[in-house]
XYZ file of N, CA and C in Angstrom:
834
model
N -11.849 -37.718 -21.869
C -13.171 -37.503 -20.967
C -14.370 -37.203 -22.251
N -15.207 -38.230 -21.596
C -16.511 -36.915 -21.988
C -16.497 -35.654 -21.702
N -17.539 -35.488 -22.906
C -17.481 -33.503 -22.869
C -18.595 -33.151 -22.051
N -18.165 -32.080 -21.153
C -19.236 -31.484 -19.969
C -20.656 -31.059 -21.098
N -21.509 -31.607 -20.006
C -23.079 -31.180 -20.508
C -23.281 -30.129 -20.631
N -24.033 -29.362 -21.068
C -24.883 -28.296 -20.685
C -25.461 -27.804 -19.732
N -26.256 -28.479 -18.528
C -27.025 -29.054 -17.313
C -25.175 -29.227 -16.302
N -24.247 -29.194 -16.721
C -22.972 -29.363 -16.074
C -22.288 -27.602 -16.533
N -22.364 -27.383 -17.366
C -21.445 -26.243 -17.711
C -22.427 -24.860 -17.159
N -24.048 -25.006 -16.934
C -24.889 -24.072 -16.634
C -24.197 -24.732 -15.091
N -24.143 -25.074 -13.903
C -24.142 -25.313 -13.076
C -22.277 -24.475 -12.156
N -21.508 -25.339 -13.012
C -20.144 -24.395 -13.275
C -19.916 -23.121 -13.530
N -21.017 -22.649 -14.521
C -21.438 -21.149 -14.053
C -21.704 -20.314 -13.364
N -23.155 -20.724 -12.021
C -22.976 -20.331 -11.575
C -22.473 -20.131 -10.749
N -20.852 -21.276 -9.960
C -20.916 -21.642 -8.936
C -19.089 -20.144 -9.367
N -19.112 -19.655 -10.935
C -18.052 -19.306 -11.220
C -18.891 -17.762 -11.196
N -19.861 -17.660 -11.189
C -20.357 -15.989 -10.911
C -20.241 -16.045 -10.015
N -20.761 -16.940 -8.999
C -20.710 -16.552 -6.915
C -19.411 -15.897 -6.576
N -18.442 -16.854 -7.387
C -16.910 -16.783 -6.501
C -16.120 -15.984 -7.125
N -16.210 -16.272 -8.022
C -14.714 -15.455 -8.929
C -14.545 -13.833 -8.012
N -15.490 -12.682 -7.656
C -14.988 -11.840 -6.976
C -14.531 -12.095 -5.419
N -16.031 -12.874 -5.038
C -15.626 -12.987 -3.360
C -13.754 -14.086 -3.019
N -14.473 -13.488 -2.091
C -12.561 -14.283 -1.693
C -13.055 -15.417 -0.923
N -13.209 -16.324 -1.642
C -13.608 -17.805 -1.316
C -12.732 -18.115 -2.248
N -12.215 -18.241 -3.802
C -11.561 -19.099 -4.271
C -12.729 -19.432 -5.129
N -12.570 -19.126 -6.663
C -13.590 -19.831 -7.711
C -13.133 -20.910 -8.393
N -11.589 -21.060 -8.105
C -10.903 -22.257 -9.158
C -10.602 -23.307 -7.930
N -10.419 -23.625 -6.972
C -11.281 -23.840 -5.386
C -12.386 -24.649 -5.627
N -13.221 -23.491 -5.834
C -15.330 -24.066 -5.232
C -15.472 -25.038 -6.765
N -14.718 -24.936 -7.976
C -15.355 -24.911 -9.587
C -14.208 -26.656 -9.489
N -13.099 -26.437 -8.858
C -12.430 -28.018 -9.025
C -13.427 -29.264 -8.139
N -13.987 -28.191 -6.612
C -14.803 -28.888 -6.331
C -16.335 -29.229 -6.366
N -16.363 -28.496 -7.167
C -17.577 -28.174 -7.879
C -17.557 -30.262 -8.937
N -16.559 -29.426 -9.465
C -16.146 -30.684 -10.456
C -15.810 -32.649 -10.616
N -15.280 -32.171 -8.829
C -15.337 -33.487 -7.756
C -16.798 -34.501 -8.040
N -17.695 -33.393 -7.683
C -18.425 -34.126 -6.895
C -19.086 -34.250 -7.881
N -19.029 -33.770 -9.517
C -19.889 -33.716 -10.517
C -19.289 -35.695 -11.314
N -17.888 -35.638 -10.919
C -17.330 -36.830 -11.368
C -16.261 -36.643 -12.528
N -16.370 -34.619 -12.931
C -15.542 -34.653 -13.962
C -13.895 -34.808 -13.371
N -12.613 -34.775 -13.834
C -11.537 -35.115 -13.669
C -11.190 -33.826 -12.725
N -10.478 -33.568 -12.544
C -10.322 -31.618 -12.029
C -9.274 -31.781 -12.784
N -7.422 -32.536 -12.814
C -6.908 -31.825 -14.028
C -6.996 -31.991 -15.092
N -7.373 -32.409 -15.756
C -8.145 -32.842 -17.270
C -7.904 -31.453 -18.151
N -6.737 -31.345 -18.925
C -6.376 -29.936 -19.671
C -8.802 -29.160 -20.688
N -9.350 -29.940 -20.938
C -10.091 -29.425 -20.994
C -10.663 -29.201 -20.923
N -10.792 -29.475 -19.489
C -11.598 -28.717 -17.894
C -10.526 -27.546 -17.408
N -9.766 -27.451 -17.529
C -9.495 -26.684 -16.795
C -8.635 -25.121 -18.262
N -8.973 -25.618 -18.991
C -9.795 -24.647 -20.032
C -10.543 -23.918 -20.413
N -12.168 -25.449 -19.910
C -13.325 -24.716 -20.221
C -13.124 -23.873 -18.777
N -13.143 -24.066 -17.600
C -13.059 -23.070 -16.269
C -12.599 -21.189 -16.468
N -10.864 -22.437 -17.055
C -10.610 -20.266 -17.494
C -11.227 -19.779 -18.898
N -12.241 -20.338 -19.883
C -12.988 -19.734 -20.236
C -14.241 -19.327 -19.985
N -15.282 -19.880 -19.042
C -16.211 -19.122 -18.730
C -15.920 -18.031 -17.526
N -14.547 -18.064 -17.174
C -14.210 -17.134 -16.301
C -14.512 -15.923 -16.561
N -14.131 -15.888 -18.732
C -14.808 -14.503 -19.691
C -15.684 -13.750 -18.693
N -17.005 -14.489 -19.188
C -18.121 -13.998 -17.828
C -18.294 -13.369 -17.511
N -17.559 -13.642 -16.283
C -17.567 -12.957 -15.343
C -16.793 -11.604 -15.410
N -15.697 -11.512 -16.072
C -14.649 -10.627 -16.437
C -15.524 -9.570 -16.861
N -16.981 -10.343 -18.092
C -17.892 -9.318 -19.010
C -18.369 -8.629 -17.405
N -19.189 -8.904 -17.050
C -19.395 -8.482 -15.636
C -19.121 -7.169 -15.327
N -17.819 -7.270 -14.848
C -16.910 -6.155 -14.467
C -16.735 -5.363 -15.392
N -16.139 -5.269 -16.646
C -16.689 -4.594 -17.680
C -17.499 -3.666 -17.725
N -18.855 -4.324 -17.779
C -20.082 -4.030 -17.901
C -20.156 -3.349 -16.459
N -19.609 -3.542 -15.427
C -20.423 -2.474 -13.735
C -19.300 -1.527 -13.663
N -18.239 -1.271 -14.451
C -17.637 -0.468 -14.300
C -16.936 0.651 -15.694
N -18.371 0.085 -16.097
C -18.045 0.621 -17.839
C -17.245 2.417 -17.818
N -18.070 2.896 -16.780
C -17.733 4.313 -16.848
C -16.768 4.691 -15.868
N -15.763 3.494 -15.088
C -15.126 4.047 -14.778
C -13.593 3.335 -15.450
N -13.848 2.799 -16.150
C -13.003 1.958 -17.170
C -12.378 3.055 -18.760
N -13.512 3.701 -18.601
C -14.071 4.988 -20.727
C -12.991 6.138 -19.493
N -13.390 6.334 -18.323
C -12.686 7.300 -17.982
C -11.130 6.856 -17.575
N -10.766 6.117 -17.200
C -9.114 5.255 -17.154
C -8.875 5.529 -18.341
N -9.123 4.746 -19.234
C -8.604 4.473 -20.513
C -8.848 5.758 -21.499
N -9.627 6.633 -21.202
C -9.181 8.300 -21.763
C -8.970 8.910 -21.426
N -8.104 9.186 -20.836
C -7.039 9.290 -19.307
C -5.569 9.408 -19.724
N -5.425 7.803 -19.938
C -4.594 7.511 -20.382
C -4.066 7.443 -21.561
N -5.174 7.094 -23.306
C -4.762 8.130 -23.982
C -4.299 9.538 -24.040
N -4.943 10.403 -23.862
C -4.874 10.966 -23.567
C -3.201 11.874 -23.122
N -3.140 10.853 -22.415
C -1.942 10.895 -21.251
C -0.641 11.277 -22.815
N -0.855 10.012 -23.937
C 0.159 8.954 -24.132
C 0.613 10.141 -25.092
N -0.419 11.594 -25.876
C -0.059 12.737 -26.470
C -0.090 13.595 -25.864
N -0.568 14.349 -24.496
C -0.387 15.483 -23.714
C 0.225 15.243 -22.576
N 1.615 16.093 -23.039
C 2.670 15.965 -21.467
C 1.528 15.901 -20.232
N 1.260 16.642 -19.838
C 0.495 17.511 -19.255
C -0.964 16.742 -18.075
N -1.286 15.389 -19.137
C -2.237 14.761 -18.231
C -1.647 13.881 -17.975
N -0.550 13.737 -18.823
C 0.448 11.904 -17.149
C 0.534 12.536 -15.662
N 0.045 13.944 -15.744
C 0.136 14.168 -13.603
C -1.051 13.561 -13.472
N -1.967 13.425 -14.475
C -3.601 12.428 -13.030
C -3.584 11.802 -12.761
N -3.729 11.182 -12.062
C -3.574 9.897 -11.678
C -4.702 8.616 -12.425
N -5.496 9.233 -12.824
C -6.426 8.005 -14.111
C -5.501 7.307 -15.347
N -4.030 8.524 -15.461
C -3.146 8.028 -16.497
C -2.199 7.026 -15.938
N -1.740 7.402 -14.804
C -1.147 6.728 -13.771
C -1.007 4.961 -13.566
N -2.953 5.325 -12.923
C -3.271 4.184 -12.823
C -3.498 3.005 -14.227
N -3.257 3.727 -15.554
C -3.733 2.872 -16.318
C -2.415 2.229 -16.450
N -1.504 2.801 -16.280
C -0.193 2.001 -16.760
C 0.025 1.707 -15.659
N -0.101 1.760 -14.534
C 0.023 0.081 -13.861
C -0.599 -0.826 -13.328
N -2.318 -0.922 -13.983
C -2.395 -2.119 -14.646
C -1.778 -2.869 -14.844
N -1.479 -2.424 -16.644
C -0.641 -2.748 -17.047
C 0.691 -3.453 -16.947
N 1.557 -2.646 -15.735
C 2.583 -3.345 -15.145
C 2.623 -4.050 -14.464
N 1.860 -4.245 -13.889
C 0.982 -4.824 -12.549
C 0.498 -6.390 -12.747
N 0.455 -6.652 -14.225
C -0.041 -7.753 -15.075
C 0.877 -8.824 -15.304
N 1.962 -8.019 -14.802
C 3.107 -8.688 -16.156
C 3.823 -9.946 -15.167
N 3.410 -10.118 -14.208
C 3.901 -10.771 -12.914
C 3.263 -12.379 -13.183
N 2.101 -12.132 -13.240
C 1.307 -13.428 -13.572
C 1.137 -13.951 -15.220
N 1.637 -13.476 -16.214
C 1.583 -13.702 -16.854
C 3.191 -14.447 -17.423
N 3.817 -13.845 -16.469
C 5.065 -14.574 -17.302
C 5.174 -15.694 -16.500
N 4.775 -15.958 -15.444
C 4.697 -17.122 -13.517
C 3.935 -18.066 -14.926
N 2.713 -17.882 -14.844
C 1.253 -18.504 -16.254
C 2.331 -18.925 -16.956
N 2.886 -18.488 -17.814
C 3.619 -18.812 -18.598
C 4.712 -20.893 -18.473
N 4.756 -19.663 -17.736
C 6.052 -20.501 -17.201
C 5.912 -22.090 -16.511
N 5.024 -21.602 -15.696
C 4.868 -22.886 -14.357
C 3.261 -23.504 -15.484
N 2.949 -23.039 -16.398
C 1.904 -24.056 -16.811
C 1.485 -25.156 -16.742
N 2.305 -26.682 -16.888
C 1.622 -27.246 -16.747
C 2.226 -28.171 -14.913
N 2.633 -27.598 -14.558
C 2.466 -27.273 -12.542
C 1.042 -27.049 -12.470
N 1.037 -25.774 -13.175
C -1.152 -25.083 -12.644
C -1.897 -26.311 -13.356
N -1.711 -26.679 -14.403
C -2.049 -27.899 -14.982
C -1.896 -29.490 -15.100
N -1.334 -29.762 -13.764
C -0.877 -30.391 -13.735
C -0.720 -31.058 -11.541
N 0.435 -30.938 -11.419
C 0.417 -31.136 -10.460
C -0.696 -30.410 -8.851
N -0.729 -29.100 -9.297
C -1.042 -28.033 -8.998
C -2.533 -28.453 -8.594
N -3.230 -28.807 -9.678
C -4.694 -28.743 -9.542
C -5.192 -30.458 -8.895
N -4.107 -30.155 -7.950
C -5.220 -31.725 -6.744
C -6.201 -30.731 -6.182
N -6.919 -31.682 -5.262
C -7.472 -31.067 -4.756
C -7.278 -30.783 -3.229
N -6.604 -31.368 -3.058
C -4.954 -31.741 -2.232
C -4.668 -30.283 -1.839
N -4.640 -29.819 -2.748
C -3.954 -28.099 -2.553
C -5.234 -27.577 -2.199
N -6.273 -27.195 -3.035
C -7.063 -27.303 -3.111
C -7.416 -26.454 -1.716
N -7.570 -28.046 -1.242
C -8.272 -27.637 0.702
C -6.408 -27.081 1.345
N -5.508 -27.230 1.092
C -4.902 -26.525 1.612
C -4.874 -25.466 1.078
N -4.355 -25.328 0.330
C -4.701 -23.045 -0.014
C -5.480 -22.425 0.576
N -7.096 -22.996 1.053
C -8.403 -22.348 1.520
C -7.447 -22.744 2.641
N -7.193 -23.324 3.567
C -6.428 -22.977 4.735
C -5.765 -22.429 5.024
N -4.744 -22.166 4.558
C -3.357 -21.027 4.598
C -4.536 -19.884 3.788
N -4.413 -19.627 3.084
C -5.731 -18.425 2.811
C -6.018 -17.899 3.749
N -6.783 -18.825 4.357
C -7.842 -17.923 5.470
C -6.973 -17.333 6.490
N -5.737 -17.908 6.507
C -5.218 -17.214 7.616
C -4.300 -16.009 7.478
N -4.106 -15.610 5.464
C -3.497 -15.313 5.747
C -4.451 -13.223 5.072
N -6.007 -14.165 4.875
C -6.847 -12.610 4.984
C -7.456 -12.165 6.603
N -7.237 -13.543 7.568
C -7.443 -13.272 8.684
C -6.379 -11.459 9.412
N -4.896 -12.228 9.077
C -4.143 -11.369 9.792
C -3.932 -9.884 9.005
N -4.503 -10.120 7.223
C -4.419 -8.297 5.931
C -5.092 -8.527 6.991
N -6.531 -7.926 7.386
C -7.183 -8.141 7.822
C -7.274 -6.685 9.586
N -6.665 -7.386 10.269
C -6.258 -6.882 11.334
C -5.469 -6.374 11.152
N -4.141 -6.320 10.506
C -2.453 -5.441 10.660
C -3.275 -4.438 9.530
N -4.074 -3.932 9.116
C -4.274 -3.233 7.883
C -5.336 -1.823 8.635
N -4.130 -1.162 8.479
C -5.391 -0.047 9.272
C -6.506 1.302 8.738
N -6.567 0.538 7.400
C -7.841 0.841 6.318
C -7.815 2.901 6.445
N -6.603 2.481 6.734
C -7.012 4.407 6.276
C -6.307 5.130 4.744
N -6.395 4.650 3.899
C -6.055 4.944 2.539
C -7.168 4.543 1.512
N -7.576 5.711 1.093
C -8.443 5.482 -0.327
C -8.435 5.391 -0.951
N -8.981 4.624 -2.424
C -8.958 4.308 -3.815
C -7.870 5.373 -4.783
N -7.980 7.001 -3.958
C -7.424 7.210 -4.746
C -5.679 7.676 -4.264
N -6.045 7.156 -2.722
C -4.059 6.962 -2.211
C -3.519 6.391 -2.687
N -3.984 5.295 -3.680
C -2.452 4.332 -3.914
C -1.584 4.478 -5.390
N -0.551 4.096 -4.839
C 0.592 3.908 -6.181
C 0.719 3.631 -6.280
N 2.363 3.687 -7.130
C 2.536 2.104 -8.020
C 2.902 1.115 -7.919
N 3.525 1.597 -6.170
C 4.065 0.572 -5.621
C 2.564 -0.620 -5.213
N 1.477 -0.348 -4.750
C 0.382 -0.704 -4.473
C -0.001 -1.448 -5.671
N 0.551 -0.657 -6.650
C -0.913 -2.108 -7.653
C 0.518 -3.164 -8.189
N 1.731 -2.416 -7.916
C 2.594 -3.739 -8.552
C 2.535 -4.992 -7.710
N 2.576 -4.709 -5.952
C 2.289 -5.588 -5.140
C 0.853 -6.395 -5.113
N 0.233 -5.975 -5.496
C -0.747 -6.065 -5.031
C -1.198 -7.393 -6.771
N -1.248 -6.371 -7.788
C -1.340 -6.943 -9.117
C 0.244 -8.503 -8.769
N 1.144 -8.626 -8.714
C 2.260 -9.666 -8.589
C 1.189 -10.513 -7.097
N 0.729 -10.383 -6.494
C 0.411 -11.093 -5.524
C -0.955 -12.213 -6.179
N -1.243 -11.850 -7.163
C -2.197 -12.526 -7.841
C -1.383 -13.992 -8.559
N -0.618 -14.110 -8.838
C 0.270 -15.501 -8.348
C 0.175 -16.358 -7.878
N 0.581 -15.913 -6.034
C -0.171 -16.507 -5.286
C -1.414 -17.850 -4.998
N -2.669 -16.973 -6.207
C -3.482 -17.712 -6.245
C -3.615 -18.836 -8.158
N -2.433 -17.952 -9.102
C -2.625 -18.764 -10.095
C -1.657 -20.163 -9.701
N -0.465 -20.130 -8.589
C -0.044 -21.395 -8.579
C -0.783 -22.322 -7.300
N -1.211 -21.658 -6.369
C -1.733 -22.468 -5.547
C -3.796 -21.957 -5.103
N -3.709 -22.960 -6.170
C -5.914 -22.932 -6.932
C -7.071 -23.477 -5.583
N -7.280 -22.656 -4.832
C -7.879 -22.252 -3.682
C -7.791 -21.345 -2.445
N -6.623 -20.148 -2.912
C -6.010 -19.485 -2.052
C -6.915 -18.319 -2.424
N -7.623 -18.421 -3.605
C -8.219 -17.317 -4.210
C -7.720 -15.916 -4.848
N -7.085 -15.592 -6.204
C -7.101 -14.002 -6.448
C -7.496 -13.166 -5.978
N -8.400 -13.534 -5.542
C -8.967 -12.172 -5.159
C -8.441 -12.159 -3.348
N -9.060 -13.528 -2.224
C -8.787 -13.035 -1.127
C -7.028 -12.018 -1.408
N -6.445 -12.831 -2.676
C -4.185 -12.865 -2.402
C -4.681 -10.974 -2.236
N -5.707 -10.556 -3.329
C -5.336 -8.790 -3.421
C -5.602 -8.214 -2.431
N -7.147 -8.686 -2.257
C -7.279 -7.732 -1.317
C -6.836 -8.051 -0.497
N -6.484 -8.932 0.447
C -5.385 -9.113 1.991
C -4.368 -8.146 1.810
N -2.745 -8.648 0.161
C -2.050 -8.052 -0.025
C -2.410 -6.292 0.465
N -3.808 -5.405 -0.689
C -4.459 -3.908 -0.092
C -4.129 -3.972 1.079
N -5.100 -4.540 1.704
C -5.511 -4.293 3.530
C -4.098 -3.968 3.880
N -2.347 -4.815 3.768
C -1.663 -4.852 4.815
C -0.630 -3.619 4.128
N -1.446 -2.676 3.144
C -0.961 -1.905 2.506
C -1.474 -0.784 3.092
N -2.231 -1.447 3.651
C -2.918 0.072 4.922
C -4.129 0.266 3.936
N -5.056 -0.176 2.287
C -5.414 0.480 2.046
C -7.286 -0.056 2.656
N -8.277 1.190 2.217
C -9.255 0.819 3.693
C -9.918 -0.408 2.025
N -11.150 -0.970 3.457
C -11.873 -2.505 2.480
C -12.562 -2.115 0.967
N -13.106 -0.737 1.228
C -13.871 -0.975 -0.313
C -12.249 -0.895 -1.606
N -11.269 0.221 -1.683
C -10.621 0.751 -2.280
C -10.203 -0.747 -2.315
N -9.588 -1.355 -1.433
C -8.940 -2.884 -1.761
C -10.010 -3.687 -3.092
N -11.158 -3.847 -2.414
C -12.199 -5.069 -3.623
C -11.781 -3.649 -5.130
N -12.334 -2.948 -4.442
C -12.186 -2.164 -6.213
C -10.407 -2.326 -7.019
N -9.567 -1.968 -6.617
C -8.315 -2.825 -6.788
C -8.459 -4.281 -7.414
N -8.768 -4.748 -7.091
C -8.372 -6.744 -6.664
C -9.795 -6.550 -7.698
N -10.853 -6.004 -8.344
C -11.848 -4.890 -9.909
C -10.344 -4.881 -11.100
N -10.025 -4.402 -10.778
C -9.335 -3.236 -12.316
C -8.622 -3.829 -12.180
N -7.575 -4.926 -11.050
C -6.169 -5.765 -11.372
C -6.880 -7.111 -12.107
N -7.791 -7.264 -11.496
C -8.416 -9.185 -12.668
C -8.745 -8.656 -13.864
N -9.067 -7.558 -14.591
C -9.495 -7.568 -15.785
C -8.540 -8.314 -16.838
N -7.482 -7.351 -16.913
C -6.360 -8.263 -18.059
C -5.710 -9.676 -18.045
N -5.827 -9.720 -16.388
C -5.590 -11.266 -16.331
C -6.132 -12.897 -16.664
N -7.948 -12.244 -16.574
C -8.061 -13.184 -16.357
C -9.514 -12.773 -18.038
N -9.052 -11.997 -18.446
C -9.543 -11.624 -20.117
C -7.967 -12.297 -21.002
N -6.858 -12.149 -20.123
C -5.875 -13.161 -20.575
C -6.209 -14.568 -21.080
N -6.479 -14.945 -19.960
C -6.159 -16.432 -19.628
C -7.111 -17.041 -20.299
N -8.593 -16.687 -19.982
C -9.731 -16.758 -20.777
C -9.441 -17.374 -22.386
N -9.074 -16.057 -23.171
C -9.069 -16.071 -24.710
C -7.330 -17.037 -24.684
N -6.548 -17.104 -24.106
C -5.598 -18.029 -24.191
C -6.003 -19.187 -24.022
N -7.045 -20.001 -23.423
C -7.941 -21.229 -23.248
C -8.383 -21.432 -23.811
N -9.025 -20.379 -24.253
C -10.104 -21.579 -25.214
C -10.110 -21.919 -26.791
N -9.014 -21.865 -27.156
C -8.248 -22.680 -28.027
C -8.242 -24.192 -27.623
N -7.903 -24.080 -27.001
C -7.880 -25.731 -25.490
C -8.749 -26.359 -25.396
N -9.860 -25.953 -24.478
C -11.330 -25.937 -24.292
C -12.182 -26.610 -25.834
N -12.354 -25.886 -26.927
C -12.694 -26.478 -28.299
C -12.152 -27.440 -28.866
N -10.862 -27.797 -28.719
C -9.652 -28.342 -29.328
C -9.918 -29.622 -28.437
N -10.120 -30.297 -26.940
C -9.685 -30.711 -26.427
C -11.436 -31.306 -25.952
N -12.245 -31.392 -26.383
C -13.200 -32.934 -25.882
C -14.669 -31.243 -25.291
N -14.933 -29.980 -24.890
C -15.371 -29.575 -24.987
C -16.057 -29.162 -26.277
N -17.506 -29.314 -25.865
C -18.283 -28.245 -27.917
C -18.651 -26.735 -27.622
N -18.917 -26.059 -28.442
C -19.055 -24.643 -28.031
C -20.749 -24.262 -26.945
N -21.382 -25.409 -26.848
C -22.618 -24.646 -26.130
C -22.695 -25.235 -24.888
N -22.108 -25.854 -24.449
C -21.750 -25.473 -23.038
C -20.660 -24.643 -22.719
N -19.809 -24.617 -23.874
C -18.849 -22.977 -22.904
C -19.673 -21.894 -23.063
N -21.016 -21.627 -24.118
C -20.856 -20.455 -24.565
C -22.660 -20.413 -23.439
N -22.916 -21.407 -22.911
C -23.773 -21.299 -21.686
C -23.043 -20.917 -20.310
N -22.211 -21.525 -20.241
C -21.142 -21.794 -18.711
C -21.132 -20.039 -18.942
N -20.040 -19.851 -19.508
C -20.111 -18.174 -20.228
C -20.898 -17.540 -19.449
N -22.084 -17.486 -20.058
C -23.431 -16.709 -19.573
C -24.170 -16.667 -18.905
N -24.167 -17.311 -17.948
C -24.361 -17.926 -16.849
C -23.570 -17.105 -15.948
N -22.408 -17.492 -16.292
C -21.953 -16.647 -15.365
C -20.956 -15.376 -15.410
N -21.685 -14.884 -16.657
C -21.950 -13.021 -17.137
C -23.546 -12.490 -15.776
N -24.534 -13.504 -15.691
C -25.365 -12.789 -14.714
C -25.553 -12.959 -13.565
N -24.424 -13.956 -13.241
C -24.931 -14.569 -11.243
C -23.619 -13.245 -11.278
N -22.148 -13.160 -11.904
C -21.020 -12.276 -11.441
C -21.712 -10.991 -11.465
N -22.766 -10.125 -12.233
C -22.736 -8.993 -12.274
C -23.234 -9.042 -11.138
N -24.929 -10.169 -10.363
C -24.891 -9.317 -9.480
C -24.637 -9.591 -7.955
N -23.012 -10.611 -8.503
C -22.820 -10.350 -6.773
C -21.448 -9.653 -6.642
N -20.808 -8.885 -7.909
C -19.984 -8.071 -7.712
C -20.795 -6.688 -6.967
N -22.549 -6.658 -6.571
C -23.375 -5.617 -6.920
C -23.074 -5.649 -5.562
N -23.397 -7.114 -4.527
C -23.659 -7.039 -3.111
C -22.080 -6.877 -2.975
N -21.233 -7.764 -3.214
C -19.359 -7.317 -2.450
C -19.382 -6.120 -2.025
N -19.232 -5.545 -2.851
C -19.276 -3.582 -3.395
C -20.252 -2.869 -2.012
N -20.992 -3.530 -1.604
C -22.327 -2.953 -0.335
C -22.043 -3.786 1.046
N -21.276 -4.752 1.081
C -20.657 -6.056 1.541
C -19.702 -5.137 2.357
N -18.840 -5.282 2.069
C -17.097 -4.424 1.894
C -17.183 -3.382 2.791
N -18.363 -2.214 2.596
C -18.094 -0.984 2.395
C -18.993 -0.978 4.640
N -19.262 -2.266 4.372
C -19.823 -2.078 5.866
C -19.115 -3.458 6.723
N -18.485 -4.549 6.361
C -18.621 -5.302 7.416
C -17.142 -5.409 6.589
N -16.271 -6.528 7.720
C -15.322 -7.340 7.444
C -14.827 -7.921 6.857
N -14.060 -9.065 6.841
C -14.024 -10.254 5.503
C -14.160 -11.656 6.369
N -14.508 -11.091 8.197
C -15.158 -12.820 8.729
C -16.159 -13.897 8.154
N -16.026 -12.785 7.868
C -17.652 -13.906 7.069
C -16.913 -14.919 6.011
N -16.452 -14.333 5.759
C -15.352 -15.095 4.080
C -14.891 -16.380 4.627
N -13.851 -15.693 5.932
C -12.738 -16.286 6.418
C -13.125 -17.843 6.746
N -14.517 -17.760 8.127
C -14.549 -19.387 8.452
C -15.361 -19.772 7.044
N -15.502 -19.199 6.088
C -16.536 -20.305 5.466
C -16.086 -20.794 4.814
N -14.194 -19.555 4.435
C -13.033 -20.630 3.793
C -13.448 -22.123 4.885
N -12.677 -21.915 6.167
C -11.907 -22.507 6.840
C -13.049 -23.699 6.872
N -14.368 -23.765 7.091
C -15.396 -24.289 7.319
C -15.100 -25.785 5.478
N -15.082 -24.739 4.704
C -15.303 -25.646 3.338
C -14.014 -26.028 2.443
N -12.614 -25.803 3.601
C -11.359 -26.841 3.678
C -11.404 -28.145 4.059
N -12.444 -27.889 5.739
C -12.434 -29.027 6.525
C -13.571 -29.625 5.882
N -13.977 -29.601 5.400
C -14.700 -29.879 4.614
C -13.771 -30.629 3.548
N -13.709 -30.431 2.477
C -13.196 -30.641 1.703
C -11.513 -32.101 1.873
N -11.046 -31.218 2.645
C -10.149 -32.560 3.777
C -10.883 -33.605 3.694
N -12.515 -33.887 4.801
C -13.021 -34.643 5.026
C -13.244 -35.640 3.519
N -13.422 -34.793 2.936
C -14.150 -35.922 1.223
C -13.203 -36.424 1.159
N -11.670 -35.550 0.793
C -10.640 -36.324 0.593
C -10.550 -37.574 1.182
N -10.352 -36.963 2.278
C -10.176 -38.019 3.221
C -10.254 -40.015 3.575
N -11.744 -39.919 2.709
C -12.928 -40.950 3.050
C -13.273 -41.382 1.511
N -12.364 -40.329 0.925
C -12.367 -41.140 -0.963
C -14.366 -40.936 -1.177
N -14.521 -40.256 -0.628
C -15.684 -39.715 -1.097
C -15.579 -38.878 -2.747
N -15.006 -37.410 -2.918
C -14.881 -37.277 -3.499
C -13.131 -37.654 -4.226
N -11.874 -37.990 -5.253
C -10.534 -38.526 -5.720
C -9.978 -36.960 -6.164
N -9.097 -37.172 -5.703
C -8.656 -35.697 -4.775
C -7.725 -35.646 -7.013
């Protein structure tokens, strides 16, 4: 493939930053944007590039939730050496994030060829957007929204963390959409579900970005586009996080669900008419 240009990298950085934490599928939107720009969505360098610029969005989470992360890490560290500290919720939550990341790591390594090959198709993205919309709607209706962040348990963390696998295998389903939906089904309120989605996404997305960095640099993508895409995604993602937390505190997920359905139908139309290549 020809290398991704700096201009294209900037556009993809904006798309990544806006969509990474909204329940509308960042991978799906990246692939759609790549398809519209004539970039082969299943090229290994492109897949690697998309994973690397996610690190910009993850850096935005680290900065935005810096105080929370430091508090949890301190509690986890104290608990390692002090038995009494192990009853603290933050100590337990630190372990939960670690354990909840294991399933997606195992599946990601085992299914790497499928993820980078057949499952990277825009047909899969279109179908996953539509199916994921139905799951989100059902979850928002089923959930009783009665449990807050302090009420989360090990079971919650494992189920929500494992649900990230859906987005890994079916780009378009949305990692945040899958995790938030699972949390809602477990009766967490929307704000708690959203914050849990953020925290559980940190190790998974950071690991994916670092793992794919060598492939991106060695498969036709220059360093400059990677840096531009990552920096742009950081700036845009930070603003997106702040907006989302304010939005979910007062609104349902219906706006995201409707948007996903519209994008899915539009994508099916573009693919069916040959405007973009799957």
